[in-house]
XYZ file of C-alpha atoms in Angstrom:
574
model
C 1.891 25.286 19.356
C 2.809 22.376 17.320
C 3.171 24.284 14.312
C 6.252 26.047 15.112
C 9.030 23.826 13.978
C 7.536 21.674 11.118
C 9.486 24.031 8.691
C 10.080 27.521 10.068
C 10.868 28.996 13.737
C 9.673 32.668 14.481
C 12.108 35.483 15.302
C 11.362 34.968 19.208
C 10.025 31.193 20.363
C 8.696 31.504 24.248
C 8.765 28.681 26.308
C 7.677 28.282 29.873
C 10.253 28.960 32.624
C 11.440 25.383 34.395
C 9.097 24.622 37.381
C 12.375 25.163 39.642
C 11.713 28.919 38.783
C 7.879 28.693 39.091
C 7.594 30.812 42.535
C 4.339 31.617 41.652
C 2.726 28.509 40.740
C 4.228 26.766 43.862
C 3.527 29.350 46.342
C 3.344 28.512 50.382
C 0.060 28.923 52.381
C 1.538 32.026 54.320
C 2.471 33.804 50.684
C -1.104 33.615 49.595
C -3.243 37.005 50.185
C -5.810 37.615 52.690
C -8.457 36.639 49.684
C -6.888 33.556 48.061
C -6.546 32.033 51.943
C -10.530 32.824 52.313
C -11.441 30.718 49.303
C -9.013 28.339 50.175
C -10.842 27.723 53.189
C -14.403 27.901 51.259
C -13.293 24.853 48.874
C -11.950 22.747 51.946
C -15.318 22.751 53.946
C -16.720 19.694 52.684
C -20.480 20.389 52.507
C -19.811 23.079 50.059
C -17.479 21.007 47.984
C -20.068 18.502 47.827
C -22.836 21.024 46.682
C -20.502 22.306 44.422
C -19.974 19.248 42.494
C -23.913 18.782 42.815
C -24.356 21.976 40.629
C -22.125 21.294 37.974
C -22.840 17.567 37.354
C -26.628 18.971 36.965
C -29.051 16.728 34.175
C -30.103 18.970 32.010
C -32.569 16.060 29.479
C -33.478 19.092 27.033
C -29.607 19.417 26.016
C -26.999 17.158 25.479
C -24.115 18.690 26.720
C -20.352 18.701 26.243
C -17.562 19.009 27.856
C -17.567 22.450 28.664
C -14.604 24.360 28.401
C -15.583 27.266 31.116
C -15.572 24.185 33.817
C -11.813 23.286 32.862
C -10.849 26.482 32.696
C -12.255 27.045 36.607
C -10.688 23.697 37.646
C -7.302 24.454 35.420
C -6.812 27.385 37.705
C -7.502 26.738 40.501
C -4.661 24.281 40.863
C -2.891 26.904 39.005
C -2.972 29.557 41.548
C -3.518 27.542 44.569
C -1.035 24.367 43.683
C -1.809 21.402 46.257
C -3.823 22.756 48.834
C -6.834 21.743 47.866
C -6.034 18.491 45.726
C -6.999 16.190 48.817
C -10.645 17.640 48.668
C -10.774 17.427 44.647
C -9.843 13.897 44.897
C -12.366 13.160 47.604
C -15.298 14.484 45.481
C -13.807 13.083 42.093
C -13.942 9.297 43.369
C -17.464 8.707 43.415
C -18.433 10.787 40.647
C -15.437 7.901 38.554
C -17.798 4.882 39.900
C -20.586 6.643 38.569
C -21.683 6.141 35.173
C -24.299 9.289 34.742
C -23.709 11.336 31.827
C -23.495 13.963 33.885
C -20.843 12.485 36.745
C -18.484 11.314 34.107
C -18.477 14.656 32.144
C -17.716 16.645 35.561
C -15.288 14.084 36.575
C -13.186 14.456 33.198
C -13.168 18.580 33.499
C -11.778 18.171 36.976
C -9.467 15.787 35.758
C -8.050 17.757 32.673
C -8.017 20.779 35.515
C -6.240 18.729 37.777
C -3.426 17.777 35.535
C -3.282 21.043 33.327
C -3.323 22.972 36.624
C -0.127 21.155 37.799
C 2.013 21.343 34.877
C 4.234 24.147 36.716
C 4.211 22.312 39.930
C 7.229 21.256 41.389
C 8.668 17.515 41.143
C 7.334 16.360 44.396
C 4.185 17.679 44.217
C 3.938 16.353 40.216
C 4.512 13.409 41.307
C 1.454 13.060 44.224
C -1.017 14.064 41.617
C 0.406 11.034 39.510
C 0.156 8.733 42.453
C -3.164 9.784 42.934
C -4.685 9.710 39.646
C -2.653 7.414 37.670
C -4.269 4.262 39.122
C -7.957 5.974 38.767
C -7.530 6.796 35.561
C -6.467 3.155 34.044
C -9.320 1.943 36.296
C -11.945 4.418 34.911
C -10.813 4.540 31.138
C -10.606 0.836 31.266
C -14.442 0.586 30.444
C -15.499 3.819 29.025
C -19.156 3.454 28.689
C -19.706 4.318 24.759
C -22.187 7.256 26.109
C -19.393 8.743 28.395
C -16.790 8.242 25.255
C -16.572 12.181 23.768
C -16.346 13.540 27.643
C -13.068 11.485 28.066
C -11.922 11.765 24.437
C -12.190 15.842 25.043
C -10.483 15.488 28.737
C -7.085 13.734 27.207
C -7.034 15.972 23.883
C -7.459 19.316 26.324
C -4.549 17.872 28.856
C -2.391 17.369 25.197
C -3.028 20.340 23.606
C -1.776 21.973 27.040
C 1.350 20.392 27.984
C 4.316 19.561 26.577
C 4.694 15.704 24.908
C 7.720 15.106 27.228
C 5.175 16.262 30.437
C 2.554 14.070 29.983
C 4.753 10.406 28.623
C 3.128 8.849 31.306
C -0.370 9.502 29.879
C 0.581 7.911 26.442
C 1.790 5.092 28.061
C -0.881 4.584 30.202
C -3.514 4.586 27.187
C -1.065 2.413 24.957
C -1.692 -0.218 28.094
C -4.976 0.082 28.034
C -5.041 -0.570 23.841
C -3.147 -3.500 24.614
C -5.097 -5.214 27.586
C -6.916 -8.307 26.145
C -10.767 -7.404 25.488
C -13.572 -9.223 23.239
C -16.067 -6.266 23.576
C -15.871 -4.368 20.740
C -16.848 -1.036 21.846
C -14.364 -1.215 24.570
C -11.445 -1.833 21.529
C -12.734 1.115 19.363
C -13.237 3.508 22.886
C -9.096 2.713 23.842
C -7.933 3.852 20.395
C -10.166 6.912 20.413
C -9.007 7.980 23.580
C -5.274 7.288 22.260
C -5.787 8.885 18.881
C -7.525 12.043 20.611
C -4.158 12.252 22.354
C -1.491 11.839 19.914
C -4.025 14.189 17.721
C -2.070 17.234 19.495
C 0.928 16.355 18.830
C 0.431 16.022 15.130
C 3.709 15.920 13.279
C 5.934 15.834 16.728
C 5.808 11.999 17.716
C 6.688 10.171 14.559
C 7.317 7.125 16.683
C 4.013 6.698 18.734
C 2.245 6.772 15.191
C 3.641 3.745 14.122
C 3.365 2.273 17.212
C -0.526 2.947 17.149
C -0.199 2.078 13.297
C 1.249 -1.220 14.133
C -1.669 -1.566 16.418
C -4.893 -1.142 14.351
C -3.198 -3.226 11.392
C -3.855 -6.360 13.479
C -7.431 -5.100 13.590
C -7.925 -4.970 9.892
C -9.805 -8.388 10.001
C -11.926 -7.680 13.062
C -15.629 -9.069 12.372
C -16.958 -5.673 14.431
C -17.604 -3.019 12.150
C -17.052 -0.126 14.605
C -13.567 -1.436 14.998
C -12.353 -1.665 11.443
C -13.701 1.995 10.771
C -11.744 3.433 13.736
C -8.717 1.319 13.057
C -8.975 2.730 9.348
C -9.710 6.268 10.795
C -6.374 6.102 12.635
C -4.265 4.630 10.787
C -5.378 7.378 7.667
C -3.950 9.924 10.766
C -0.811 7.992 11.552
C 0.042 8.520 7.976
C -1.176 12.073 7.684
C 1.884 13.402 8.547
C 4.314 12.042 5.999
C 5.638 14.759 2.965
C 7.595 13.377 0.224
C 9.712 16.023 -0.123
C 10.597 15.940 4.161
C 14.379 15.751 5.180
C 15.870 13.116 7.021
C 19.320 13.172 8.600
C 20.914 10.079 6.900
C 21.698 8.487 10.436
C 18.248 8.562 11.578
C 16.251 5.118 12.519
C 14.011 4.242 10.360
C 11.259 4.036 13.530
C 11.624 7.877 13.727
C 10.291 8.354 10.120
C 6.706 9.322 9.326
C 4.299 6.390 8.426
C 3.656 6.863 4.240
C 0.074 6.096 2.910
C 1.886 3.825 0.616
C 3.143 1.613 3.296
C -0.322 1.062 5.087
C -1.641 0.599 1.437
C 0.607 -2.235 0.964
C 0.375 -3.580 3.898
C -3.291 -4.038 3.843
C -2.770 -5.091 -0.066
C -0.342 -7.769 0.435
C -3.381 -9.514 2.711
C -5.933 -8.942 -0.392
C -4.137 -11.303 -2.664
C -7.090 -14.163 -2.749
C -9.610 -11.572 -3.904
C -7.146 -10.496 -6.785
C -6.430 -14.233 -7.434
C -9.952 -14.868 -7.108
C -11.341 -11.709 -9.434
C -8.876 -12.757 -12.110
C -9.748 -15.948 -12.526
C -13.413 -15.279 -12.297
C -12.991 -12.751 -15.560
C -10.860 -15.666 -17.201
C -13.591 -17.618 -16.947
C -16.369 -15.399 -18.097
C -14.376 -13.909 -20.785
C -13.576 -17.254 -22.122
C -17.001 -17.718 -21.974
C -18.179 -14.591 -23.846
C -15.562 -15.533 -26.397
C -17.220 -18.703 -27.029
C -20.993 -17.597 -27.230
C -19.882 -14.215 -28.510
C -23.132 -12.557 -27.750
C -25.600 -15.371 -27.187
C -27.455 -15.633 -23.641
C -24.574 -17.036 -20.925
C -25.477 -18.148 -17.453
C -24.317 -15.987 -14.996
C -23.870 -16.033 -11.326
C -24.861 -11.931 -9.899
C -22.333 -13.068 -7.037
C -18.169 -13.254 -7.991
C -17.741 -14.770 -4.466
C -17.206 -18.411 -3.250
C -19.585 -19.547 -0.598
C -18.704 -22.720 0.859
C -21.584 -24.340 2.763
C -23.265 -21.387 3.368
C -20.110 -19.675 4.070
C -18.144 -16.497 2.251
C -14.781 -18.224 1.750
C -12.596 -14.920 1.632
C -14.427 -13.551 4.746
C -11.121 -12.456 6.127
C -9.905 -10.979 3.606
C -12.933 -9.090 2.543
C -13.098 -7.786 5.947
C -9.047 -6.380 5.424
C -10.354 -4.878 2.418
C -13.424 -2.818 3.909
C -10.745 -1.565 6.520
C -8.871 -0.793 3.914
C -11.649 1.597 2.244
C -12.792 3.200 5.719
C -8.653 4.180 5.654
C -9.054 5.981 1.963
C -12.814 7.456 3.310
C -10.590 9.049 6.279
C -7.679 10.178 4.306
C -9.938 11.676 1.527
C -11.430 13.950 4.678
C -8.426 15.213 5.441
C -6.780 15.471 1.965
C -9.799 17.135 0.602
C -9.724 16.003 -3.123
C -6.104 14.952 -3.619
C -5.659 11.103 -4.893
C -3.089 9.112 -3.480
C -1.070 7.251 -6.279
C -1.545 3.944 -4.626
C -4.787 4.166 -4.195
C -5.301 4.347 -7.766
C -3.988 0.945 -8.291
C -6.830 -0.781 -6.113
C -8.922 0.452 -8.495
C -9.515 -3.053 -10.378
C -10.508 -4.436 -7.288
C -13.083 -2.130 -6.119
C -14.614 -2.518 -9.704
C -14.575 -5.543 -9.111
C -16.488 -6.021 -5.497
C -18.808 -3.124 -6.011
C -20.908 -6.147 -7.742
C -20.323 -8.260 -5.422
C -24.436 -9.406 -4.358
C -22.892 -11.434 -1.528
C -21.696 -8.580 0.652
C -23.840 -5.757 0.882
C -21.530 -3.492 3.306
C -18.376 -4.333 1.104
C -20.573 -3.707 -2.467
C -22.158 -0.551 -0.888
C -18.577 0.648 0.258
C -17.115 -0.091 -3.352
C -19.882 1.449 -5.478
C -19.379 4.649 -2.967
C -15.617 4.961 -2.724
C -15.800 4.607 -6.968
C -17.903 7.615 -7.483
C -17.786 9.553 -4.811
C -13.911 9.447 -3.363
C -12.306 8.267 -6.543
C -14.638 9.844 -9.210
C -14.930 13.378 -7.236
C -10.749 13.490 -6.374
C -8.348 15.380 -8.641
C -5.341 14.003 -9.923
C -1.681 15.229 -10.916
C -0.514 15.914 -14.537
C 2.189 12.840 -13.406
C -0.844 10.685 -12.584
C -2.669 10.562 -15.268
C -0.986 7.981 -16.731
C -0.904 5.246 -13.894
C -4.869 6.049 -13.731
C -4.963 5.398 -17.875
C -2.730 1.987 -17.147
C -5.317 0.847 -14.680
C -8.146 1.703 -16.327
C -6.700 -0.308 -19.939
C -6.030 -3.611 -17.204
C -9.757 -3.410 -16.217
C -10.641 -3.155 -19.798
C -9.094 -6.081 -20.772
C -9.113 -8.357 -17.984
C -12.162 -7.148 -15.695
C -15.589 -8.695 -15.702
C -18.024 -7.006 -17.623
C -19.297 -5.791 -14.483
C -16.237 -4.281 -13.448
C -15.864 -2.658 -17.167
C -19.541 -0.973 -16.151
C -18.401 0.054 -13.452
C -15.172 1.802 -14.738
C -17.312 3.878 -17.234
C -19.471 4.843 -14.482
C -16.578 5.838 -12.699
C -15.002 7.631 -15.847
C -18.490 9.492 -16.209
C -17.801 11.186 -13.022
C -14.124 11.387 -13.111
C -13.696 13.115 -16.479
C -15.833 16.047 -15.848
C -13.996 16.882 -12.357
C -10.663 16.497 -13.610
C -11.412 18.200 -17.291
C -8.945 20.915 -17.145
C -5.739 19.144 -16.008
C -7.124 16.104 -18.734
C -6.770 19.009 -21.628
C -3.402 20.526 -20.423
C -2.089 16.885 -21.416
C -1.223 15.813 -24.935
C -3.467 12.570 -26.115
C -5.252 12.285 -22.791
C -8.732 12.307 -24.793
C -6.970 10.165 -27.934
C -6.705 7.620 -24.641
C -9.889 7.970 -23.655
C -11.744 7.427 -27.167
C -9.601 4.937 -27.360
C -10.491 2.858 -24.347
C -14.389 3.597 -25.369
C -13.696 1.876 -28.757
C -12.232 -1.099 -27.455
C -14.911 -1.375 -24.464
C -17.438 -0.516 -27.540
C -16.308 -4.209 -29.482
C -16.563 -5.874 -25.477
C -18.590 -9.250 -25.615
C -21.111 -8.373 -23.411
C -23.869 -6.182 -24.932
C -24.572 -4.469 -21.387
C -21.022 -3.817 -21.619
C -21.395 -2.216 -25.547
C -24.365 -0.432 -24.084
C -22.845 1.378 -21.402
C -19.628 2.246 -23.263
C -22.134 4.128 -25.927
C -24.069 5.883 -23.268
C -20.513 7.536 -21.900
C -19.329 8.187 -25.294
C -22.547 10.289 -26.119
C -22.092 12.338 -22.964
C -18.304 12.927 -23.475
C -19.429 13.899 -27.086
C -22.602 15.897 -26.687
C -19.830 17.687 -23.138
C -17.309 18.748 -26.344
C -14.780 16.734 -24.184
C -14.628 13.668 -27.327
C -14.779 15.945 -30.727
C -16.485 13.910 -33.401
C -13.953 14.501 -36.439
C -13.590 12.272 -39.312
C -11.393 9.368 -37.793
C -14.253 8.523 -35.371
C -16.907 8.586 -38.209
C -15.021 6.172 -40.367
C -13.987 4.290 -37.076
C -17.917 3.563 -36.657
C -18.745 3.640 -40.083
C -16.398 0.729 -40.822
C -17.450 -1.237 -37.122
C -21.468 -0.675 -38.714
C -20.001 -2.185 -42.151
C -18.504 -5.589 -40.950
C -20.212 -8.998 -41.390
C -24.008 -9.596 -40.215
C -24.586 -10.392 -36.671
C -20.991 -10.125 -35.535
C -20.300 -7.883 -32.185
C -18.606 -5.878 -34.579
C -21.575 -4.819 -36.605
C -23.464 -3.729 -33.252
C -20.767 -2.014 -31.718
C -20.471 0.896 -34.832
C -24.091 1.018 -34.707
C -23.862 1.611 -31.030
C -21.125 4.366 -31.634
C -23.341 5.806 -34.638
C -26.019 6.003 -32.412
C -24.222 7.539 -29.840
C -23.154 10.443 -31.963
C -26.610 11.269 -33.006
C -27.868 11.363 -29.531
C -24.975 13.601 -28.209
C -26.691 16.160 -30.419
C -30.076 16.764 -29.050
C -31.273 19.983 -29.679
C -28.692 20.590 -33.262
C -27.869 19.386 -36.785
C -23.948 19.842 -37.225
C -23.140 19.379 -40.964
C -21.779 16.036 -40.606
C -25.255 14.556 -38.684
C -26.905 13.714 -41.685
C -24.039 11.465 -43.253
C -24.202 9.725 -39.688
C -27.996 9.467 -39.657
C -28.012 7.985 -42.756
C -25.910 5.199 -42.254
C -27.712 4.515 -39.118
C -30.900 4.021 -41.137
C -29.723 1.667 -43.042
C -29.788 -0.976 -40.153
C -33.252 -0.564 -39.588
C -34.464 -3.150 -40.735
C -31.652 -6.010 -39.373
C -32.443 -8.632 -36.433
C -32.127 -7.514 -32.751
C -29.674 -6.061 -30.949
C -29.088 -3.463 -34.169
C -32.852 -3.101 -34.460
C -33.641 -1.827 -31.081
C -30.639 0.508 -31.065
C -31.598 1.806 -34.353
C -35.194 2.374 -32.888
C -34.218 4.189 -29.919
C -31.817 6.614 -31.489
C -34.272 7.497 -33.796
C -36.988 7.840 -31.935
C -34.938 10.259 -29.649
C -33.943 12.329 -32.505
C -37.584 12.673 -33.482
C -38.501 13.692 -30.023
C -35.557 16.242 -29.579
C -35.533 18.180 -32.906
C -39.748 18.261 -33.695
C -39.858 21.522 -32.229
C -37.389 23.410 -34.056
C -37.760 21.156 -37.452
C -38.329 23.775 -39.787
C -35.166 24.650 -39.190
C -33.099 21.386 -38.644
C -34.739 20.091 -41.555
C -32.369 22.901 -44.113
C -29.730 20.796 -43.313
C -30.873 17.640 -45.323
C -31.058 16.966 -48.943
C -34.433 15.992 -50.264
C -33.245 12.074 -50.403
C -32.417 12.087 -46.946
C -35.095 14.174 -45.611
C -37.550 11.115 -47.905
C -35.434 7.971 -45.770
C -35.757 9.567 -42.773
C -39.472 10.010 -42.711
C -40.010 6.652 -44.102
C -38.221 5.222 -41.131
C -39.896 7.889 -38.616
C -43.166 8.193 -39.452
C -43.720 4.709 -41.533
C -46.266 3.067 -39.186
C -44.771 -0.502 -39.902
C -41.508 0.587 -38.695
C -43.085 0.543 -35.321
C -44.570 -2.934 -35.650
């Protein structure tokens, strides 16, 4: 019961006498009854031993079994009850079914193993320490090279044995599989089997072992780089549970080692962070460069390369690294399982660099991974009233030093992640005078896919009530719309003019029509303003002709005239 401890004890806390006082469990031959002595003597003949293990290591091809629970409990107590009678005869029908590499064999031979060592846990020291003898040396041999089918049979044997003995009982079994982790090996699914098997045990113990955590931890961050991708996902998956653990608001005792501590998400953040630093160095300069770029041509066609990685003959220069970083994301996937929605601080802070790599054309897994983690981990996770303003700070750095790609990508994200954290947004003073904010200033960006997309999010956050469209963010567009002709300038208030009329679809609020008409008087100007105009239009047409009778009362006669010109006039399609 791992539980009891982490912060409370109950009234009355039962432990198991020592196994000095277990009479029972370590019982002679002549104290056993007339009954127990019979099947005694049933389990040591050896044909029916041997037709017994026949049975339960049956193929059954129509199901694919597990390890089954009712088996261990047999095996558990019958060492229970009958101690080391009939250990000899276990071992003699557990040794080929080890060697044997059948589904079936392997799944018997880890129930009679769990039984064998669950069983004992009352036995006396002598007799504890001829089951070690005995299976010590077969287990290292067997869970050396766990075939990956026989992986969940061996994985369920060591979590049963923890989750029935005491840590203190069973060192030997940590140690053993923290020897095996360590024993050179260049197949992969032999790496990711040994920490499975380890983190299945140390999964019992939960907050209890502070110090094997770490020592696992210290482990899989040497793996962060491996090129197998089964590796770096388990190595993420367990270090995400070696810092599970950690609570801010835990007590130490001043005089305890620092190794005893819990692991803090922060740490293994950094850690994996402080190996990222060419793909920061390499992001930055590569939105220097295109910035500069767009500054120059201001809205004129620039070359651009889809990828924002180096390839050296043929070759991704920051392989390495890029591999740290997809570790690094399979660590946030795994701690988002178990957190639910909560969103870790430092996490929030990588947040330049996964806009950043989710375009990234030259690695699929790591662009896939990004564009995921974005939307789905970051975008669907709730945040802190405290928060919010580290998340605002990030979000203003990728504004003005991302790539325009990256700046996409944040309103994408922002899309997603206003809506889910709405309430805890309002309950804080100028969170949404932020937000406009930033949608301005991405609204004046360079890039017109960039201008485009920051439009699209203000319409939703308008037409959601989220972004209320008073008279500051009329005038804000109106006076954009009104600067010199063909500046970024000019396009970006149309954009945001635009975007107010299409935020209402199905409604004419009073101040629509002054906002309609100053759209309409760009109709007629060059391209980018032309198409925009055209569009917004053309959607307002399409979304009010039902109920026009109506929508129409809320023009005057003049603007009801402009507006059909530029509607219905067939050369304002041409």
């Amino acid at each position: 019961k791992p539980h009891w401890g982490f912060y409370t004890w109950p009234k009355e806390f039962k432990v198991y006498a020592s196994p000095l006082n277990q009479d029972w469990s370590n019982r002679e031959y002549s104290q056993f009854t007339p009954l127990e002595q019979s099947i005694i003597g049933i389990f040591k003949d050896t044909e029916f031993l041997q037709k017994f293990a026949s049975l339960y290591s049956l193929e059954d091809e129509k199901e694919d079994k597990e390890f089954d629970a009712v088996h261990f409990s047999l095996f558990n107590r019958i060492f229970r009850t009958f101690n080391d009678y009939l250990l000899d005869n276990f071992i003699a029908i557990l040794d080929p079914l080890l060697v044997d590499n059948k589904e079936s064999s392997q799944r018997l031979a880890a129930e009679i193993t769990a039984g064998i060592i669950c069983g004992s846990k009352l036995w006396k020291f002598e007799k504890r320490e001829k089951v070690l003898k005995l299976l010590i040396p077969r287990m290292e041999t067997t869970l050396l090279e766990v075939p990956q089918e026989n992986e969940k049979y061996w994985g369920t044997c060591i979590a049963t044995i923890c989750g029935s003995c005491e840590p203190r009982q069973i060192g030997w079994l940590i140690e053993l599989l923290f020897q095996l982790i360590n024993k050179p090996t260049d197949i992969s699914s032999q790496i990711k089997t040994r920490i499975y098997l380890l983190q299945s045990a140390l999964n019992e113990f939960e907050w209890l072992i502070p110090f094997e955590w770490k020592r696992l931890a210290n482990y899989c961050i040497k793996l962060t780089d491996n090129t197998f991708q089964n590796v770096r996902q388990r190595a993420g998956s367990c270090l995400a549970t070696c810092a599970f653990f950690y609570h801010k608001d835990a007590f130490y005792y001043p005089e305890l080692d620092e190794k005893f501590k819990y692991l803090k998400i922060v740490q293994v953040i950094d850690e994996i962070n402080g190996k990222l630093e060419p793909l920061w160095n390499e992001a930055i300069n590569s939105i220097q460069s295109q910035n500069n770029n767009n500054n120059k041509n201001n809205d004129s066609s620039i070359k651009h390369v889809d990828s924002t990685s180096v390839l050296l003959n043929g070759k991704d220069e920051f392989k390495k690294e890029k591999l740290h970083f997809l570790t690094l994301i399979s660590f946030l996937y795994s701690l988002k399982s178990m957190y639910g929605t909560h969103l870790d601080t430092s996490s929030m802070k990588l947040l330049p660099l996964f806009t950043h790599y989710a375009n990234d054309k030259t690695d699929e897994e790591l662009q896939a991974s990004c564009i995921t983690h974005i939307v789905q981990n970051m975008g669907l996770s709730i945040i802190s009233n405290d928060q919010i303003n580290v998340l605002f700070e990030v979000c203003q750095t990728i504004q003005e030093k991302g790539s325009w790609k990256a700046k996409i990508t944040l309103l994408r994200f922002l899309q997603v992640f206003v809506f889910t954290n709405l309430f805890i947004l309002r309950a804080k003073n100028g969170t949404f005078d932020f937000l406009k904010s930033l949608l301005l200033k991405l609204l004046v960006d360079g890039r017109f896919e960039v201008r485009e997309a920051s439009a699209e999010t203000l319409s939703g956050l308008v037409r959601a009530g989220i972004i209320s469209v008073d008279e500051q963010l009329v005038k804000s567009a109106e006076t954009l719309a009104s600067s010199p002709k063909q500046s970024i300038e000019r396009h970006s208030g149309v954009l945001a003019l635009a975007s107010i009329v299409l935020a209402f679809p199905y409604s004419v609020p009073s101040f629509l029509p002054k906002v309609l008409m100053h759209l309409c008087k760009h109709a007629t100007e060059p391209q980018p303003i032309y198409g925009t105009v055209k569009r917004a239009l053309s959607e307002f047409k399409r979304t009010h002709q039902d109920e026009w009778h109506e929508h129409k009362l809320e023009f005057t006669e003049d603007q009801l005239q402009i507006l059909t010109d530029l509607i219905v006039s067939p050369t304002y399609y041409v």
